[in-house]
Amino acid sequence: KQWYQRRVRGIWYVTSTKKKAKSTMEHDIKSSLDGFIGKTKGKGSKRKQEDESKEEEPPRKTKKNPSERCPKESEKGIKRKAEGRNKNEEPVSKTKSNPSHRGQGELVSESSIVEHMNAIVTENRESTRLFEQFITTENLLRLYQTVLLPYAQSRFPTGSFLHDVIEELNPDALNLVMDQTSKWLGGRTLMTGVSNIQDDQHRANGPRIFNAGPYARSCWTQLRTMRMDAPYMRSFVQRTFGHVRYTSIPQFRIPESDPFSDEANARIAGDPMDHDIVVFFGNDNIHWYAIILDDRIGQKKTIYFDSGSYNTQIMRERCTFHLDFINKYRTVYLRDTLDLTIRQKQAVGSKTHPIIDGKSVKQKNSFDCGVFALANVEHYIRGAGNFLPISQRLMKLHRCRYLLQLHDLARDNPARHRRPRN
């Protein structure tokens, strides 16, 4: 029996080896013939054959030939070509506003504003039909003249709030920015976007919103074992309430005479469960999603919006994490650290607030997840029929609208810099 098994294995090994050798041999013969035909193509002198070979595409980089990407042109030759260029021609500078210019059009300038505006409006049929619902022509012109043009001229200090917001929400009408990571929204941009929604709902006597922000950090491999202790809560408070936020609501402002601190800002924000809606943003790796805890009577639920490809189980685990976080934040930090009175003592969970999929429209690129998350939050808070449509084709219009709103909010409500605590 053992002899028979060894015999069968030997036959299989020989047969398999022969098949691999045959396919490798056929591939090598075909490659050799292709190379021979390419070398002998055409007649004439040696110089003529070399000229014709230069016009052909260079061979691809393969495992058998790792270094022969362009054998006819060495590094010294490339250097000589660069030195032989016209010195009067200056290459396009690589800056944050222009990380890599594609040459498809002119960057934002006084003479190209109309070209950029037309590109946004006429990008597709949907944008042409609905653009006036997002932003008027006058506001779009003001956006380019007062926001995007000064940004292209480097008139906003690097690292400032407006500089970062413009860089992240840049509509990039002509698709000139190849560095797509510069279009990812940051945590402060998302928090300020929710603050703007808060102001609108406050003026319209809408639901009260608790802006929990995106800093309830979690690790997808440690969702069930992560300790939400006092150091974890202090880190959350420092990142969430460590800046004086832009808002027009008087009770959310710290008086100029009082020293600013993250604890004072957290006291003003209050208990999340004293509000109607709690807004979270999650980002475990490089993708934003939104989670909303609705505590209104008759509407108690936890709803999530994911424009990516997370499955239901993953999002339910994320929602459970944020529900546990609210319970820990109220007890570990508000009650035990700040000595605040907790009125609603019942803990929240998937039984009190069932987890529901918000059925977000899926994005078709790698950098619009933050805009989708912010638009989904606003769509839910305003209610169906009271907000603009959300789709990938309209993302540039959403970017223009949010950028102008956040610019006006920061302009009309200047925030103080953080003061160190005594």
XYZ file of C-alpha atoms in Angstrom:
422
model
C 0.000 0.000 0.000
C 2.812 2.416 0.912
C 4.641 1.545 -2.323
C 1.485 2.232 -4.316
C 0.990 5.651 -2.637
C 4.597 6.652 -3.356
C 4.152 5.528 -6.962
C 1.003 7.613 -7.426
C 2.649 10.665 -5.839
C 5.660 10.274 -8.116
C 3.499 10.085 -11.239
C 1.513 13.175 -10.144
C 4.714 15.109 -9.415
C 6.238 14.227 -12.794
C 3.037 15.129 -14.653
C 2.638 18.435 -12.810
C 6.282 19.336 -13.352
C 6.022 18.585 -17.058
C 2.967 20.824 -17.391
C 4.709 23.714 -15.660
C 7.832 23.267 -17.736
C 5.825 23.153 -20.953
C 3.914 26.356 -20.169
C 7.141 28.125 -19.155
C 8.848 27.005 -22.339
C 5.970 28.220 -24.524
C 6.008 31.578 -22.765
C 9.782 31.924 -23.235
C 9.560 31.040 -26.919
C 6.796 33.551 -27.486
C 8.745 36.276 -25.664
C 11.861 35.485 -27.665
C 9.960 35.654 -30.961
C 8.359 38.947 -30.016
C 11.735 40.408 -29.082
C 13.342 39.074 -32.270
C 10.582 40.538 -34.454
C 10.888 43.891 -32.651
C 14.640 44.027 -33.180
C 14.548 43.076 -36.877
C 11.589 45.251 -37.784
C 12.363 47.473 -40.782
C 15.415 47.666 -42.983
C 18.261 50.162 -43.237
C 21.302 51.212 -41.367
C 21.970 50.569 -37.719
C 21.295 54.196 -36.823
C 17.886 54.053 -38.529
C 16.960 50.931 -36.592
C 17.953 52.624 -33.330
C 15.794 55.655 -34.179
C 12.821 53.408 -34.832
C 13.361 51.526 -31.585
C 13.296 54.799 -29.649
C 9.772 55.461 -30.848
C 8.591 52.119 -29.509
C 7.315 51.782 -25.971
C 10.003 50.789 -23.456
C 9.812 47.215 -22.131
C 7.930 46.695 -18.909
C 9.624 45.991 -15.640
C 9.379 42.247 -14.861
C 10.923 39.793 -12.452
C 13.257 38.490 -15.159
C 14.273 41.991 -16.160
C 13.903 44.206 -13.045
C 16.130 47.079 -14.121
C 15.352 47.417 -17.836
C 12.558 49.966 -17.639
C 14.070 52.280 -20.240
C 17.474 50.869 -21.330
C 18.178 53.440 -24.026
C 18.120 56.367 -21.610
C 20.448 56.524 -18.609
C 20.341 58.834 -15.602
C 23.108 60.988 -17.071
C 21.115 61.396 -20.268
C 18.054 62.477 -18.331
C 20.175 64.975 -16.415
C 21.620 66.423 -19.650
C 18.105 66.846 -21.057
C 17.015 68.663 -17.919
C 20.047 70.965 -18.073
C 19.433 71.671 -21.755
C 15.956 73.066 -21.201
C 15.210 76.707 -21.657
C 16.255 78.402 -18.425
C 13.636 81.094 -18.820
C 10.845 78.508 -18.433
C 10.031 77.917 -14.771
C 8.285 74.607 -13.969
C 5.020 74.676 -12.091
C 5.862 74.870 -8.409
C 4.624 72.096 -6.161
C 2.768 73.584 -3.194
C 0.009 72.547 -0.828
C -2.522 74.305 -2.995
C -1.032 72.611 -6.040
C 0.520 69.316 -4.876
C 0.787 67.970 -8.395
C -0.476 69.905 -11.361
C -1.962 67.736 -14.096
C -1.887 70.390 -16.787
C -5.604 70.011 -17.534
C -6.298 73.688 -16.948
C -5.244 76.767 -15.080
C -5.122 76.947 -11.304
C -7.484 79.366 -9.577
C -6.659 82.900 -10.670
C -8.642 86.024 -11.421
C -8.825 85.098 -15.097
C -9.823 81.447 -14.542
C -12.614 81.858 -11.991
C -15.319 81.667 -14.655
C -13.751 78.511 -16.085
C -13.797 76.833 -12.657
C -17.395 77.888 -11.987
C -18.559 76.538 -15.334
C -16.737 73.264 -14.694
C -18.613 72.762 -11.402
C -22.018 73.663 -12.793
C -21.708 71.704 -16.055
C -19.925 68.653 -14.650
C -22.971 66.448 -15.277
C -26.693 66.740 -15.924
C -27.533 66.415 -12.245
C -25.249 69.266 -11.185
C -26.494 71.497 -14.018
C -30.108 70.932 -13.007
C -29.712 71.268 -9.223
C -26.756 73.613 -8.619
C -28.940 76.613 -7.687
C -30.477 74.580 -4.862
C -27.010 74.172 -3.359
C -25.469 77.565 -3.952
C -26.485 80.615 -5.977
C -24.314 81.984 -8.746
C -23.529 85.053 -6.624
C -22.414 82.941 -3.676
C -20.373 80.662 -5.923
C -18.587 83.719 -7.320
C -18.042 85.016 -3.781
C -16.636 81.629 -2.771
C -13.974 81.833 -5.464
C -13.181 85.513 -4.999
C -12.996 85.618 -1.204
C -12.003 82.041 -0.301
C -10.416 79.929 -3.032
C -8.496 82.690 -4.810
C -6.819 83.980 -1.600
C -6.025 80.371 -0.705
C -4.333 79.827 -4.082
C -2.356 83.011 -3.436
C -1.204 81.640 -0.029
C -2.921 84.420 1.906
C -4.181 82.091 4.647
C -1.530 81.101 7.227
C -0.548 77.446 7.016
C -2.054 75.495 9.899
C -4.867 77.960 10.534
C -8.439 76.754 10.690
C -9.492 78.416 7.435
C -6.415 77.138 5.595
C -7.099 73.549 6.623
C -10.832 73.760 5.906
C -10.250 75.197 2.427
C -7.668 72.540 1.654
C -9.979 69.731 2.774
C -13.202 71.041 1.185
C -11.583 72.305 -2.006
C -14.052 71.404 -4.806
C -11.158 71.098 -7.304
C -13.395 71.899 -10.252
C -10.852 70.965 -12.947
C -9.440 67.927 -11.082
C -5.979 69.481 -10.895
C -5.061 68.137 -7.462
C -3.674 64.623 -7.742
C -2.955 64.272 -4.005
C -6.371 62.962 -3.043
C -5.417 62.634 0.635
C -5.488 66.442 0.905
C -9.267 66.241 0.325
C -9.874 64.049 3.368
C -11.853 65.915 6.012
C -10.273 66.390 9.414
C -11.929 66.027 12.784
C -12.158 69.763 13.433
C -13.830 70.341 10.064
C -16.489 67.747 10.881
C -17.059 69.194 14.360
C -17.434 72.709 12.949
C -19.847 71.369 10.327
C -22.054 69.958 13.097
C -21.747 73.256 15.008
C -23.108 75.018 11.948
C -26.047 72.573 11.870
C -26.566 73.235 15.593
C -26.805 76.965 14.960
C -29.351 76.475 12.178
C -31.541 74.217 14.324
C -31.256 76.611 17.281
C -32.542 79.497 15.157
C -35.362 77.310 13.772
C -36.310 75.886 17.231
C -35.326 72.433 16.010
C -33.925 69.502 17.998
C -31.133 70.092 20.507
C -27.894 68.511 19.290
C -24.907 67.264 21.283
C -21.771 67.485 19.151
C -19.746 64.465 20.307
C -17.313 64.789 17.408
C -14.954 62.169 16.001
C -12.543 61.650 18.897
C -14.163 58.686 20.655
C -11.351 56.598 19.248
C -11.638 52.852 18.961
C -9.515 50.059 17.599
C -11.469 47.525 15.587
C -9.410 44.680 17.081
C -10.091 45.835 20.671
C -13.716 46.970 20.603
C -14.735 44.525 23.326
C -11.641 44.794 25.512
C -10.890 48.549 25.362
C -10.870 50.237 28.766
C -12.763 53.534 28.795
C -11.178 54.735 32.024
C -10.341 58.236 33.285
C -7.182 58.738 31.121
C -9.129 57.721 28.022
C -11.895 60.208 28.871
C -9.392 63.014 29.529
C -7.872 62.434 26.107
C -11.319 62.601 24.522
C -12.189 65.839 26.350
C -8.910 67.517 25.426
C -9.368 66.760 21.728
C -13.117 67.439 21.602
C -13.376 70.510 23.850
C -9.804 71.794 23.599
C -10.738 74.521 21.098
C -13.191 77.372 21.360
C -15.658 76.339 18.713
C -17.219 78.635 16.155
C -20.861 79.171 17.093
C -23.457 81.918 17.183
C -25.341 80.403 20.162
C -24.620 82.644 23.184
C -24.809 79.928 25.857
C -22.100 77.926 24.082
C -19.588 80.777 24.295
C -17.076 81.265 27.086
C -16.882 84.931 28.177
C -13.710 86.786 27.241
C -13.066 87.540 30.910
C -12.998 83.858 31.889
C -9.957 81.697 31.204
C -10.610 79.013 28.638
C -10.231 75.347 29.496
C -11.452 72.097 28.042
C -13.267 71.340 31.311
C -15.196 74.628 31.113
C -16.102 73.864 27.522
C -17.275 70.361 28.510
C -19.436 71.823 31.293
C -21.109 74.151 28.812
C -21.802 71.229 26.441
C -23.462 69.354 29.324
C -24.911 65.863 29.474
C -25.402 64.193 26.078
C -28.686 62.655 27.214
C -30.130 66.094 28.018
C -30.208 66.664 24.246
C -32.479 65.269 21.565
C -29.750 64.014 19.212
C -26.134 62.956 19.786
C -23.844 63.009 16.730
C -20.704 60.878 16.455
C -18.211 60.378 13.663
C -16.124 57.235 13.566
C -12.865 56.495 11.794
C -11.083 53.288 12.729
C -8.597 53.479 9.891
C -8.999 55.828 6.918
C -12.773 55.932 6.411
C -15.388 58.217 8.014
C -18.863 57.067 8.997
C -21.578 58.778 11.054
C -23.543 57.463 14.056
C -26.582 59.291 15.451
C -28.279 58.570 18.766
C -31.859 59.858 18.549
C -33.421 60.215 22.013
C -36.629 61.980 20.975
C -39.869 60.498 22.240
C -41.226 57.983 19.773
C -37.997 58.033 17.726
C -35.487 56.400 20.073
C -32.916 54.608 17.955
C -29.258 54.450 16.935
C -28.794 54.977 13.225
C -25.558 54.718 11.266
C -24.541 56.012 7.843
C -21.672 54.345 6.009
C -20.821 55.383 2.447
C -18.153 52.688 2.226
C -18.253 48.911 2.286
C -18.522 47.991 5.972
C -20.927 45.118 6.555
C -23.816 45.134 9.010
C -21.983 43.252 11.755
C -19.036 45.678 11.740
C -21.293 48.732 11.939
C -23.374 47.226 14.727
C -20.183 46.690 16.718
C -19.191 50.332 16.103
C -22.606 51.530 17.251
C -22.415 49.374 20.386
C -19.003 50.869 21.162
C -20.342 54.437 20.936
C -23.365 53.580 23.092
C -21.023 52.173 25.748
C -18.896 55.273 25.393
C -21.841 57.549 26.226
C -22.539 55.579 29.412
C -18.882 55.728 30.489
C -18.512 59.415 29.594
C -21.515 60.338 31.718
C -20.367 58.346 34.759
C -16.553 58.339 34.610
C -16.098 61.947 33.521
C -19.233 64.070 34.039
C -20.293 62.535 37.357
C -17.005 61.426 38.940
C -14.634 64.095 37.561
C -16.781 67.217 37.084
C -19.347 66.377 39.806
C -22.241 67.099 37.477
C -25.694 65.832 38.337
C -26.895 63.111 35.964
C -30.649 63.442 35.580
C -31.362 60.466 33.346
C -29.661 57.594 35.125
C -30.767 54.822 32.784
C -27.956 53.519 30.596
C -28.402 53.466 26.839
C -27.909 50.402 24.690
C -29.166 48.479 21.689
C -32.332 47.542 23.602
C -33.296 51.083 24.526
C -32.126 52.517 21.189
C -32.258 49.825 18.456
C -29.490 49.958 15.853
C -30.688 50.768 12.318
C -28.900 51.124 9.005
C -29.399 54.603 7.531
C -28.920 53.278 3.979
C -26.300 55.806 2.921
C -25.538 56.334 -0.752
C -22.200 54.695 -1.550
C -19.238 56.794 -2.622
C -17.290 56.049 -5.793
C -13.906 57.463 -4.842
C -11.491 57.356 -1.911
C -11.781 60.894 -0.491
C -15.455 61.944 -0.182
C -16.401 59.820 2.859
C -16.261 62.805 5.244
C -18.541 64.902 3.036
C -20.965 61.983 2.749
C -20.981 61.538 6.544
C -21.642 65.242 7.196
C -24.361 65.428 4.528
C -26.060 62.298 5.913
C -26.140 63.828 9.408
C -27.684 67.050 8.130
C -30.161 65.124 5.973
C -31.356 63.102 8.972
C -31.646 66.094 11.318
C -33.502 68.267 8.813
C -35.787 65.425 7.802
C -36.650 63.836 4.486
C -37.713 66.381 1.898
C -36.046 69.291 3.697
C -32.508 68.699 2.493
C -30.621 68.462 -0.759
C -30.115 65.151 -2.600
C -26.951 63.202 -1.815
C -25.040 61.475 -4.616
C -21.502 61.167 -5.895
C -22.330 63.419 -8.843
C -23.210 66.274 -6.476
C -20.242 66.049 -4.116
C -18.472 69.097 -5.569
C -21.582 71.179 -4.968
C -21.796 69.853 -1.396
C -18.150 70.839 -0.916
C -18.813 74.371 -2.207
C -21.826 74.765 0.067
C -20.089 73.520 3.220
C -16.918 75.484 2.498
C -18.788 78.764 2.162
C -20.868 78.060 5.283
C -17.852 77.249 7.468
C -15.939 80.251 6.130
C -18.819 82.587 7.001
C -19.256 80.949 10.426
C -15.570 81.442 11.274
C -15.616 85.003 9.901
C -18.692 86.100 11.852
C -17.775 84.293 15.105
C -14.020 84.617 15.643
C -12.731 82.130 18.185
C -10.086 82.834 20.762
C -6.922 80.823 20.957
C -6.717 78.392 23.778
C -5.299 79.797 27.011
C -3.130 77.587 29.217
C -4.705 76.638 32.518
C -3.117 77.922 35.742
